[in-house]
Amino acid sequence: MSVKRIYNFNPGPGTLPLEVLEEAQGEFLNFRDSGMSIIEISHRAKEYADVHAQAKADIKELMGLGDDYEVLFIQGGASMQFDMIALNFAVADRPGYYAVSGSFAEKAYLEAEKLGIGKVAASTKEEKFVRVPTQEELKIGKDAAYLHVCYNNTIYGTEYHYIPETGGVPLIADMSSDMLSRPLDFSKFDFIYAGVQKNLGPAGVVLVVAKKSLLAESPAKLPTMLRYDTFYKKDSLYNTPPVFSIYMVGKVAAWLKKQGGLKAMAERNAKKAALVYAAIDNSGGFYRGHAQKDSRSLMNVTFRLPNEELEKKFVEEAKAVGLGGVKGHRSVGGMRASIYNAMPYEGCAALAEFMEKFAKDNG
Ligand SMILES: Cc1ncc(COP(=O)(O)O)c(C=O)c1O
């Protein structure tokens, strides 16, 4: 491969599998002998219909879900889902309950709160979001329409290592930054959504995987484009869908299947994360991880250095050796290495080696 590529640790849009990018490039000008690219074909044409259906089928197969779940493709980003979820599922006397475990979890809550239909089930804000709430801390009222969790907190580098028990209340999860990164009993979730630009494809579409029973009927007065039943009844083709994003998500899903599915991905992701966390833990305190150990994310590794000057130097020197996008989010500071599915083991090994050397040289 003659094109120069770096190890890309950006949090999203983030790195995508090279094979997928090459495949898309190879067929771009003439998709399946149509004489057109995928972005020039009608979304009602057979060529696109096949892409749409295959992507949905592969996603459900990877997640081990059956006929009672539906896959939707919706625009507006994961942020739009914060609104749609509240508007479709909550009302004043049946509010949505939110586990506030980070910035996006809080944003989701605030959208519902603004409408007078959101309550806090638990919050770790006072602890600077170093961990996710425990099962015992989740206070789900009897009036709850749902419990909303952000399953992986991209900014803070924390994730759930258990599936919340809700006592029959629908469980809704924002999996924007860990979607399809590990096998879970997805049937314990009623509604899962993910902005695809981290682990699954280019920005522009949100993947929703939810129980059909939740999607079949939305409140009568909701506008058309904010209703899940619009997307459900029309197979996400009520209006023009973001065809290129969906096409790429389909390619990533096929790639995941080729890698051995979510179990194989999880094993690889655990090995990758272990390398970077070991570089933190074995640095004699030079690196300080932000996340509490029992909440550590396998997707986003966050850590600080002794001072901001060294942090700046770290970012610059990392970039110079082909390790890009390691600067952390401004609300946490320090570093964040996003090591999504497409980040190869070698990328994490290179980062860990760089970290070790940098600590030795600057400690
Ligand atoms: C966990 C999580 N939820 C929601 C969002 C917001 O996504 P979008 O930019 O697609 O609205 C992000 C984006 O970084 C995220 O990481």
mmCIF file of C-alpha atoms and ligand atoms in Angstrom:
data_model
loop_
_atom_site.group_PDB
_atom_site.id
_atom_site.type_symbol
_atom_site.label_atom_id
_atom_site.label_comp_id
_atom_site.label_asym_id
_atom_site.label_seq_id
_atom_site.Cartn_x
_atom_site.Cartn_y
_atom_site.Cartn_z
ATOM 1 C CA MET A 1 0.000 0.000 0.000
ATOM 2 C CA SER A 2 1.720 3.158 -1.152
ATOM 3 C CA VAL A 3 -0.699 5.662 0.416
ATOM 4 C CA LYS A 4 0.615 7.082 3.670
ATOM 5 C CA ARG A 5 -1.738 6.333 6.547
ATOM 6 C CA ILE A 6 -1.278 7.074 10.242
ATOM 7 C CA TYR A 7 -2.586 5.279 13.309
ATOM 8 C CA ASN A 8 -5.674 7.394 13.871
ATOM 9 C CA PHE A 9 -6.810 7.685 17.488
ATOM 10 C CA ASN A 10 -9.484 10.321 16.816
ATOM 11 C CA PRO A 11 -12.676 9.931 18.873
ATOM 12 C CA GLY A 12 -15.095 10.347 15.994
ATOM 13 C CA PRO A 13 -15.181 10.619 13.137
ATOM 14 C CA GLY A 14 -12.707 7.878 13.766
ATOM 15 C CA THR A 15 -10.622 5.262 12.051
ATOM 16 C CA LEU A 16 -12.291 2.793 9.685
ATOM 17 C CA PRO A 17 -10.977 -0.544 8.400
ATOM 18 C CA LEU A 18 -8.531 0.007 5.544
ATOM 19 C CA GLU A 19 -9.985 -2.947 3.629
ATOM 20 C CA VAL A 20 -13.408 -1.317 3.736
ATOM 21 C CA LEU A 21 -12.069 2.008 2.487
ATOM 22 C CA GLU A 22 -10.200 0.293 -0.334
ATOM 23 C CA GLU A 23 -13.223 -1.749 -1.327
ATOM 24 C CA ALA A 24 -15.395 1.382 -1.436
ATOM 25 C CA GLN A 25 -12.730 3.158 -3.463
ATOM 26 C CA GLY A 26 -12.454 0.275 -5.895
ATOM 27 C CA GLU A 27 -16.141 0.176 -6.719
ATOM 28 C CA PHE A 28 -16.856 3.874 -6.391
ATOM 29 C CA LEU A 29 -17.107 4.866 -10.023
ATOM 30 C CA ASN A 30 -19.098 1.881 -11.213
ATOM 31 C CA PHE A 31 -21.126 0.258 -8.459
ATOM 32 C CA ARG A 32 -22.110 -3.313 -9.359
ATOM 33 C CA ASP A 33 -21.963 -2.606 -13.074
ATOM 34 C CA SER A 34 -24.539 0.157 -12.882
ATOM 35 C CA GLY A 35 -22.218 2.692 -14.485
ATOM 36 C CA MET A 36 -22.891 4.954 -11.503
ATOM 37 C CA SER A 37 -21.517 5.403 -8.015
ATOM 38 C CA ILE A 38 -23.658 4.386 -5.058
ATOM 39 C CA ILE A 39 -24.299 8.063 -4.307
ATOM 40 C CA GLU A 40 -25.782 8.656 -7.766
ATOM 41 C CA ILE A 41 -28.283 5.811 -7.712
ATOM 42 C CA SER A 42 -31.926 6.255 -6.686
ATOM 43 C CA HIS A 43 -32.636 5.127 -3.157
ATOM 44 C CA ARG A 44 -35.583 3.215 -4.650
ATOM 45 C CA ALA A 45 -33.412 1.307 -7.162
ATOM 46 C CA LYS A 46 -32.621 -2.385 -6.745
ATOM 47 C CA GLU A 47 -28.872 -1.748 -6.354
ATOM 48 C CA TYR A 48 -29.494 0.391 -3.300
ATOM 49 C CA ALA A 49 -32.332 -1.751 -1.943
ATOM 50 C CA ASP A 50 -29.933 -4.694 -1.749
ATOM 51 C CA VAL A 51 -27.357 -2.631 0.153
ATOM 52 C CA HIS A 52 -30.011 -1.413 2.608
ATOM 53 C CA ALA A 53 -31.456 -4.872 3.273
ATOM 54 C CA GLN A 54 -28.067 -6.574 3.575
ATOM 55 C CA ALA A 55 -26.789 -3.989 6.059
ATOM 56 C CA LYS A 56 -29.862 -4.498 8.241
ATOM 57 C CA ALA A 57 -29.603 -8.281 8.085
ATOM 58 C CA ASP A 58 -25.874 -8.326 8.895
ATOM 59 C CA ILE A 59 -26.315 -6.000 11.864
ATOM 60 C CA LYS A 60 -29.071 -8.150 13.341
ATOM 61 C CA GLU A 61 -27.029 -11.291 12.726
ATOM 62 C CA LEU A 62 -23.975 -9.795 14.463
ATOM 63 C CA MET A 63 -26.137 -8.830 17.432
ATOM 64 C CA GLY A 64 -27.898 -12.184 17.564
ATOM 65 C CA LEU A 65 -31.316 -10.551 17.447
ATOM 66 C CA GLY A 66 -34.494 -12.034 16.026
ATOM 67 C CA ASP A 67 -37.662 -10.947 14.356
ATOM 68 C CA ASP A 68 -38.912 -8.873 17.264
ATOM 69 C CA TYR A 69 -36.200 -6.262 16.622
ATOM 70 C CA GLU A 70 -35.973 -3.759 13.788
ATOM 71 C CA VAL A 71 -33.029 -1.805 12.396
ATOM 72 C CA LEU A 72 -33.632 1.838 11.476
ATOM 73 C CA PHE A 73 -31.408 4.426 9.802
ATOM 74 C CA ILE A 74 -32.114 7.999 10.919
ATOM 75 C CA GLN A 75 -30.345 11.298 10.277
ATOM 76 C CA GLY A 76 -29.689 14.116 12.744
ATOM 77 C CA GLY A 77 -26.916 12.436 14.714
ATOM 78 C CA ALA A 78 -27.126 10.742 18.086
ATOM 79 C CA SER A 79 -28.028 14.179 19.466
ATOM 80 C CA MET A 80 -31.324 14.075 17.564
ATOM 81 C CA GLN A 81 -32.091 10.781 19.272
ATOM 82 C CA PHE A 82 -31.948 12.552 22.631
ATOM 83 C CA ASP A 83 -35.040 14.470 21.456
ATOM 84 C CA MET A 84 -36.784 11.680 19.586
ATOM 85 C CA ILE A 85 -36.522 9.259 22.492
ATOM 86 C CA ALA A 86 -38.046 11.722 24.936
ATOM 87 C CA LEU A 87 -40.778 12.816 22.514
ATOM 88 C CA ASN A 88 -41.769 9.309 21.462
ATOM 89 C CA PHE A 89 -41.632 7.516 24.781
ATOM 90 C CA ALA A 90 -42.048 9.918 27.711
ATOM 91 C CA VAL A 91 -44.857 12.135 29.008
ATOM 92 C CA ALA A 92 -45.178 14.262 32.145
ATOM 93 C CA ASP A 93 -46.572 11.527 34.368
ATOM 94 C CA ARG A 94 -44.409 8.824 32.774
ATOM 95 C CA PRO A 95 -40.996 10.472 32.561
ATOM 96 C CA GLY A 96 -37.798 9.026 31.179
ATOM 97 C CA TYR A 97 -35.147 8.230 33.792
ATOM 98 C CA TYR A 98 -31.524 8.965 33.001
ATOM 99 C CA ALA A 99 -28.258 7.634 34.365
ATOM 100 C CA VAL A 100 -26.000 10.685 34.075
ATOM 101 C CA SER A 101 -22.524 9.227 33.553
ATOM 102 C CA GLY A 102 -20.895 11.794 31.252
ATOM 103 C CA SER A 103 -21.426 14.722 28.893
ATOM 104 C CA PHE A 104 -23.613 12.957 26.344
ATOM 105 C CA ALA A 105 -25.616 11.161 29.020
ATOM 106 C CA GLU A 106 -26.254 14.557 30.572
ATOM 107 C CA LYS A 107 -27.161 16.134 27.248
ATOM 108 C CA ALA A 108 -29.708 13.375 26.675
ATOM 109 C CA TYR A 109 -31.180 14.019 30.118
ATOM 110 C CA LEU A 110 -31.312 17.785 29.628
ATOM 111 C CA GLU A 111 -33.335 17.437 26.432
ATOM 112 C CA ALA A 112 -36.006 15.475 28.322
ATOM 113 C CA GLU A 113 -35.774 17.767 31.318
ATOM 114 C CA LYS A 114 -36.400 20.793 29.103
ATOM 115 C CA LEU A 115 -39.663 19.180 28.063
ATOM 116 C CA GLY A 116 -40.566 18.437 31.685
ATOM 117 C CA ILE A 117 -40.379 14.683 31.062
ATOM 118 C CA GLY A 118 -36.910 13.711 32.351
ATOM 119 C CA LYS A 119 -35.636 12.541 35.747
ATOM 120 C CA VAL A 120 -32.229 11.538 37.036
ATOM 121 C CA ALA A 121 -31.857 7.880 38.040
ATOM 122 C CA ALA A 122 -28.233 8.335 39.149
ATOM 123 C CA SER A 123 -25.345 10.685 38.528
ATOM 124 C CA THR A 124 -21.584 10.472 38.898
ATOM 125 C CA LYS A 125 -21.049 14.112 37.936
ATOM 126 C CA GLU A 126 -19.745 15.085 41.390
ATOM 127 C CA GLU A 127 -16.965 12.546 40.934
ATOM 128 C CA LYS A 128 -16.028 14.095 37.572
ATOM 129 C CA PHE A 129 -17.540 11.104 35.787
ATOM 130 C CA VAL A 130 -14.661 8.788 36.679
ATOM 131 C CA ARG A 131 -17.060 5.840 36.678
ATOM 132 C CA VAL A 132 -20.515 4.732 35.634
ATOM 133 C CA PRO A 133 -23.239 4.274 38.267
ATOM 134 C CA THR A 134 -23.593 0.875 39.910
ATOM 135 C CA GLN A 135 -26.767 -1.169 39.699
ATOM 136 C CA GLU A 136 -27.521 -0.302 43.342
ATOM 137 C CA GLU A 137 -27.275 3.426 42.630
ATOM 138 C CA LEU A 138 -29.854 3.366 39.842
ATOM 139 C CA LYS A 139 -33.118 4.703 41.235
ATOM 140 C CA ILE A 140 -35.793 3.954 38.699
ATOM 141 C CA GLY A 141 -39.197 5.319 39.741
ATOM 142 C CA LYS A 142 -42.377 3.295 39.412
ATOM 143 C CA ASP A 143 -43.557 5.953 36.961
ATOM 144 C CA ALA A 144 -40.563 5.440 34.615
ATOM 145 C CA ALA A 145 -41.238 5.251 30.880
ATOM 146 C CA TYR A 146 -37.669 4.017 30.362
ATOM 147 C CA LEU A 147 -34.150 4.036 31.733
ATOM 148 C CA HIS A 148 -31.620 5.731 29.453
ATOM 149 C CA VAL A 149 -27.936 4.903 29.792
ATOM 150 C CA CYS A 150 -24.906 5.999 27.791
ATOM 151 C CA TYR A 151 -23.161 2.661 27.581
ATOM 152 C CA ASN A 152 -19.724 4.025 26.703
ATOM 153 C CA ASN A 153 -18.772 7.555 27.683
ATOM 154 C CA THR A 154 -16.553 8.726 24.853
ATOM 155 C CA ILE A 155 -15.171 11.806 26.577
ATOM 156 C CA TYR A 156 -14.405 10.296 29.989
ATOM 157 C CA GLY A 157 -13.342 6.850 28.806
ATOM 158 C CA THR A 158 -15.739 4.846 30.938
ATOM 159 C CA GLU A 159 -18.165 2.104 30.076
ATOM 160 C CA TYR A 160 -20.647 -0.253 31.660
ATOM 161 C CA HIS A 161 -19.474 -3.741 32.431
ATOM 162 C CA TYR A 162 -22.956 -4.897 33.376
ATOM 163 C CA ILE A 163 -26.406 -4.630 31.832
ATOM 164 C CA PRO A 164 -28.702 -2.654 34.137
ATOM 165 C CA GLU A 165 -31.633 -4.556 35.607
ATOM 166 C CA THR A 166 -34.688 -2.349 35.284
ATOM 167 C CA GLY A 167 -37.498 -4.529 36.642
ATOM 168 C CA GLY A 168 -39.374 -4.465 33.354
ATOM 169 C CA VAL A 169 -38.852 -0.777 32.514
ATOM 170 C CA PRO A 170 -37.605 -0.453 28.892
ATOM 171 C CA LEU A 171 -33.837 -0.090 28.733
ATOM 172 C CA ILE A 172 -32.512 2.449 26.215
ATOM 173 C CA ALA A 173 -28.796 2.708 25.479
ATOM 174 C CA ASP A 174 -26.665 5.194 23.604
ATOM 175 C CA MET A 175 -23.917 2.982 22.173
ATOM 176 C CA SER A 176 -22.449 5.588 19.845
ATOM 177 C CA SER A 177 -18.893 4.790 20.821
ATOM 178 C CA ASP A 178 -19.037 1.058 21.551
ATOM 179 C CA MET A 179 -21.619 -0.261 19.096
ATOM 180 C CA LEU A 180 -20.671 -3.718 17.787
ATOM 181 C CA SER A 181 -17.409 -3.728 19.756
ATOM 182 C CA ARG A 182 -18.307 -6.700 21.953
ATOM 183 C CA PRO A 183 -21.003 -9.336 22.261
ATOM 184 C CA LEU A 184 -23.746 -8.559 24.762
ATOM 185 C CA ASP A 185 -27.120 -10.053 25.459
ATOM 186 C CA PHE A 186 -28.681 -7.374 23.277
ATOM 187 C CA SER A 187 -32.129 -8.822 23.906
ATOM 188 C CA LYS A 188 -31.938 -7.248 27.369
ATOM 189 C CA PHE A 189 -32.023 -3.840 25.705
ATOM 190 C CA ASP A 190 -35.264 -2.500 24.272
ATOM 191 C CA PHE A 191 -33.752 0.300 22.239
ATOM 192 C CA ILE A 192 -30.139 0.845 21.188
ATOM 193 C CA TYR A 193 -28.809 3.691 19.084
ATOM 194 C CA ALA A 194 -25.447 4.828 17.790
ATOM 195 C CA GLY A 195 -24.141 7.705 15.745
ATOM 196 C CA VAL A 196 -22.088 5.595 13.339
ATOM 197 C CA GLN A 197 -19.103 7.914 12.955
ATOM 198 C CA LYS A 198 -17.002 6.217 15.621
ATOM 199 C CA ASN A 199 -17.100 2.504 15.129
ATOM 200 C CA LEU A 200 -19.217 1.905 12.076
ATOM 201 C CA GLY A 201 -18.883 4.355 9.231
ATOM 202 C CA PRO A 202 -18.967 7.975 8.104
ATOM 203 C CA ALA A 203 -21.049 10.591 9.922
ATOM 204 C CA GLY A 204 -24.558 11.135 8.630
ATOM 205 C CA VAL A 205 -26.630 8.292 9.964
ATOM 206 C CA VAL A 206 -27.694 6.924 13.314
ATOM 207 C CA LEU A 207 -28.205 3.220 13.645
ATOM 208 C CA VAL A 208 -31.227 2.321 15.773
ATOM 209 C CA VAL A 209 -31.879 -1.274 16.783
ATOM 210 C CA ALA A 210 -35.055 -1.574 18.794
ATOM 211 C CA LYS A 211 -37.984 -3.754 19.699
ATOM 212 C CA LYS A 212 -40.687 -3.477 17.060
ATOM 213 C CA SER A 213 -43.279 -3.074 19.798
ATOM 214 C CA LEU A 214 -41.680 0.257 20.761
ATOM 215 C CA LEU A 215 -41.550 1.534 17.200
ATOM 216 C CA ALA A 216 -44.961 0.595 15.869
ATOM 217 C CA GLU A 217 -46.895 3.600 17.109
ATOM 218 C CA SER A 218 -45.755 7.094 18.041
ATOM 219 C CA PRO A 219 -47.793 9.780 19.850
ATOM 220 C CA ALA A 220 -50.500 11.161 17.528
ATOM 221 C CA LYS A 221 -49.326 14.773 17.486
ATOM 222 C CA LEU A 222 -45.645 14.280 16.778
ATOM 223 C CA PRO A 223 -44.378 15.678 13.464
ATOM 224 C CA THR A 224 -43.640 13.088 10.789
ATOM 225 C CA MET A 225 -39.835 13.191 10.881
ATOM 226 C CA LEU A 226 -39.659 12.909 14.670
ATOM 227 C CA ARG A 227 -41.787 9.759 14.806
ATOM 228 C CA TYR A 228 -40.211 6.344 15.023
ATOM 229 C CA ASP A 229 -43.279 4.847 13.385
ATOM 230 C CA THR A 230 -42.515 6.855 10.217
ATOM 231 C CA PHE A 231 -39.126 5.153 9.922
ATOM 232 C CA TYR A 232 -40.450 1.767 11.021
ATOM 233 C CA LYS A 233 -43.423 1.593 8.662
ATOM 234 C CA LYS A 234 -41.423 2.808 5.655
ATOM 235 C CA ASP A 235 -38.264 0.768 6.296
ATOM 236 C CA SER A 236 -36.264 3.997 6.849
ATOM 237 C CA LEU A 237 -37.167 5.031 3.285
ATOM 238 C CA TYR A 238 -39.925 7.541 3.956
ATOM 239 C CA ASN A 239 -37.593 10.148 2.523
ATOM 240 C CA THR A 240 -34.109 9.963 0.999
ATOM 241 C CA PRO A 241 -31.830 8.166 3.440
ATOM 242 C CA PRO A 242 -28.109 8.987 3.729
ATOM 243 C CA VAL A 243 -27.210 6.311 1.216
ATOM 244 C CA PHE A 244 -23.438 6.598 1.381
ATOM 245 C CA SER A 245 -23.307 6.324 5.172
ATOM 246 C CA ILE A 246 -25.612 3.306 5.157
ATOM 247 C CA TYR A 247 -23.585 1.677 2.373
ATOM 248 C CA MET A 248 -20.406 2.114 4.431
ATOM 249 C CA VAL A 249 -22.058 0.819 7.606
ATOM 250 C CA GLY A 250 -23.073 -2.234 5.595
ATOM 251 C CA LYS A 251 -19.486 -2.738 4.487
ATOM 252 C CA VAL A 252 -18.219 -2.429 8.066
ATOM 253 C CA ALA A 253 -20.833 -4.958 9.237
ATOM 254 C CA ALA A 254 -19.702 -7.394 6.536
ATOM 255 C CA TRP A 255 -16.082 -6.789 7.595
ATOM 256 C CA LEU A 256 -16.999 -7.527 11.225
ATOM 257 C CA LYS A 257 -18.543 -10.811 10.167
ATOM 258 C CA LYS A 258 -15.374 -11.674 8.259
ATOM 259 C CA GLN A 259 -13.284 -10.926 11.359
ATOM 260 C CA GLY A 260 -15.227 -13.551 13.294
ATOM 261 C CA GLY A 261 -18.073 -11.417 14.627
ATOM 262 C CA LEU A 262 -18.372 -9.601 17.927
ATOM 263 C CA LYS A 263 -16.726 -12.290 20.053
ATOM 264 C CA ALA A 264 -13.542 -12.120 17.998
ATOM 265 C CA MET A 265 -13.712 -8.298 17.993
ATOM 266 C CA ALA A 266 -14.083 -8.209 21.782
ATOM 267 C CA GLU A 267 -11.064 -10.465 22.272
ATOM 268 C CA ARG A 268 -8.993 -8.279 20.000
ATOM 269 C CA ASN A 269 -10.288 -5.064 21.597
ATOM 270 C CA ALA A 270 -9.488 -6.349 25.101
ATOM 271 C CA LYS A 271 -5.900 -7.156 24.078
ATOM 272 C CA LYS A 272 -5.486 -3.739 22.459
ATOM 273 C CA ALA A 273 -6.849 -1.857 25.479
ATOM 274 C CA ALA A 274 -4.716 -3.935 27.859
ATOM 275 C CA LEU A 275 -1.576 -2.682 26.092
ATOM 276 C CA VAL A 276 -2.468 0.983 26.559
ATOM 277 C CA TYR A 277 -3.759 0.595 30.124
ATOM 278 C CA ALA A 278 -0.578 -1.303 31.024
ATOM 279 C CA ALA A 279 1.466 1.625 29.710
ATOM 280 C CA ILE A 280 -0.470 3.863 32.116
ATOM 281 C CA ASP A 281 -0.343 1.494 35.093
ATOM 282 C CA ASN A 282 3.348 0.649 34.692
ATOM 283 C CA SER A 283 4.507 4.260 34.355
ATOM 284 C CA GLY A 284 5.118 4.783 38.070
ATOM 285 C CA GLY A 285 2.501 7.527 38.197
ATOM 286 C CA PHE A 286 3.765 9.483 35.166
ATOM 287 C CA TYR A 287 0.451 8.773 33.449
ATOM 288 C CA ARG A 288 -2.753 9.029 35.474
ATOM 289 C CA GLY A 289 -5.815 7.302 34.062
ATOM 290 C CA HIS A 290 -9.033 9.296 34.333
ATOM 291 C CA ALA A 291 -11.425 6.347 34.615
ATOM 292 C CA GLN A 292 -11.757 4.271 37.736
ATOM 293 C CA LYS A 293 -10.423 0.802 36.896
ATOM 294 C CA ASP A 294 -13.740 -1.036 37.156
ATOM 295 C CA SER A 295 -15.332 1.395 34.663
ATOM 296 C CA ARG A 296 -12.492 1.516 32.125
ATOM 297 C CA SER A 297 -13.576 1.701 28.523
ATOM 298 C CA LEU A 298 -12.152 -0.642 25.905
ATOM 299 C CA MET A 299 -12.817 2.008 23.258
ATOM 300 C CA ASN A 300 -11.564 5.324 24.680
ATOM 301 C CA VAL A 301 -8.533 5.398 26.961
ATOM 302 C CA THR A 302 -8.185 8.695 28.850
ATOM 303 C CA PHE A 303 -5.129 9.787 30.802
ATOM 304 C CA ARG A 304 -3.224 12.793 32.011
ATOM 305 C CA LEU A 305 0.486 13.625 32.218
ATOM 306 C CA PRO A 306 2.270 15.489 35.033
ATOM 307 C CA ASN A 307 1.567 18.920 33.492
ATOM 308 C CA GLU A 308 0.009 20.621 30.502
ATOM 309 C CA GLU A 309 3.336 21.450 28.936
ATOM 310 C CA LEU A 310 4.227 17.780 28.762
ATOM 311 C CA GLU A 311 0.767 17.023 27.433
ATOM 312 C CA LYS A 312 1.325 19.420 24.561
ATOM 313 C CA LYS A 313 4.713 17.903 23.863
ATOM 314 C CA PHE A 314 3.191 14.403 23.964
ATOM 315 C CA VAL A 315 0.603 15.310 21.322
ATOM 316 C CA GLU A 316 3.238 16.865 19.057
ATOM 317 C CA GLU A 317 5.772 14.061 19.348
ATOM 318 C CA ALA A 318 3.103 11.394 18.943
ATOM 319 C CA LYS A 319 1.918 13.071 15.763
ATOM 320 C CA ALA A 320 5.450 13.229 14.434
ATOM 321 C CA VAL A 321 5.750 9.431 14.672
ATOM 322 C CA GLY A 322 2.378 8.784 13.031
ATOM 323 C CA LEU A 323 0.149 8.506 16.103
ATOM 324 C CA GLY A 324 -2.631 11.033 15.443
ATOM 325 C CA GLY A 325 -5.633 12.354 17.325
ATOM 326 C CA VAL A 326 -4.499 11.603 20.880
ATOM 327 C CA LYS A 327 -5.443 14.957 22.380
ATOM 328 C CA GLY A 328 -8.187 14.599 24.979
ATOM 329 C CA HIS A 329 -11.486 16.434 25.150
ATOM 330 C CA ARG A 330 -11.236 19.901 26.674
ATOM 331 C CA SER A 331 -13.529 18.987 29.580
ATOM 332 C CA VAL A 332 -11.151 16.279 30.834
ATOM 333 C CA GLY A 333 -7.866 17.570 29.430
ATOM 334 C CA GLY A 334 -4.887 15.316 28.834
ATOM 335 C CA MET A 335 -4.956 12.492 26.332
ATOM 336 C CA ARG A 336 -7.561 10.234 24.850
ATOM 337 C CA ALA A 337 -6.716 7.320 22.628
ATOM 338 C CA SER A 338 -9.794 6.056 20.829
ATOM 339 C CA ILE A 339 -9.093 2.480 19.856
ATOM 340 C CA TYR A 340 -12.213 1.499 17.970
ATOM 341 C CA ASN A 341 -12.750 -1.802 16.156
ATOM 342 C CA ALA A 342 -10.720 -0.675 13.161
ATOM 343 C CA MET A 343 -7.626 0.261 15.168
ATOM 344 C CA PRO A 344 -5.171 -2.580 14.609
ATOM 345 C CA TYR A 345 -3.310 -4.242 17.472
ATOM 346 C CA GLU A 346 -0.099 -2.828 15.996
ATOM 347 C CA GLY A 347 -1.454 0.707 16.472
ATOM 348 C CA CYS A 348 -1.986 0.140 20.189
ATOM 349 C CA ALA A 349 1.414 -1.531 20.475
ATOM 350 C CA ALA A 350 3.033 1.480 18.787
ATOM 351 C CA LEU A 351 1.217 3.861 21.138
ATOM 352 C CA ALA A 352 2.175 1.850 24.245
ATOM 353 C CA GLU A 353 5.803 1.768 23.126
ATOM 354 C CA PHE A 354 5.758 5.514 22.470
ATOM 355 C CA MET A 355 4.215 6.148 25.910
ATOM 356 C CA GLU A 356 6.899 4.099 27.621
ATOM 357 C CA LYS A 357 9.699 5.944 25.864
ATOM 358 C CA PHE A 358 8.116 9.341 26.419
ATOM 359 C CA ALA A 359 7.764 8.668 30.161
ATOM 360 C CA LYS A 360 11.391 7.538 30.365
ATOM 361 C CA ASP A 361 12.618 10.619 28.489
ATOM 362 C CA ASN A 362 10.468 13.124 30.370
ATOM 363 C CA GLY A 363 9.813 11.561 33.774
HETATM 364 C C1 LIG B 1 -21.725 8.618 23.404
HETATM 365 C C2 LIG B 1 -22.111 9.709 22.463
HETATM 366 N N1 LIG B 1 -23.402 10.053 22.335
HETATM 367 C C3 LIG B 1 -23.790 11.017 21.503
HETATM 368 C C4 LIG B 1 -22.893 11.721 20.739
HETATM 369 C C5 LIG B 1 -23.373 12.797 19.811
HETATM 370 O O1 LIG B 1 -23.338 12.309 18.532
HETATM 371 P P1 LIG B 1 -23.710 13.197 17.246
HETATM 372 O O2 LIG B 1 -22.545 14.065 17.012
HETATM 373 O O3 LIG B 1 -23.913 12.147 16.190
HETATM 374 O O4 LIG B 1 -24.956 13.942 17.546
HETATM 375 C C6 LIG B 1 -21.538 11.388 20.806
HETATM 376 C C7 LIG B 1 -20.565 12.123 19.963
HETATM 377 O O5 LIG B 1 -19.413 12.225 20.165
HETATM 378 C C8 LIG B 1 -21.140 10.376 21.702
HETATM 379 O O6 LIG B 1 -19.842 10.062 21.839
#
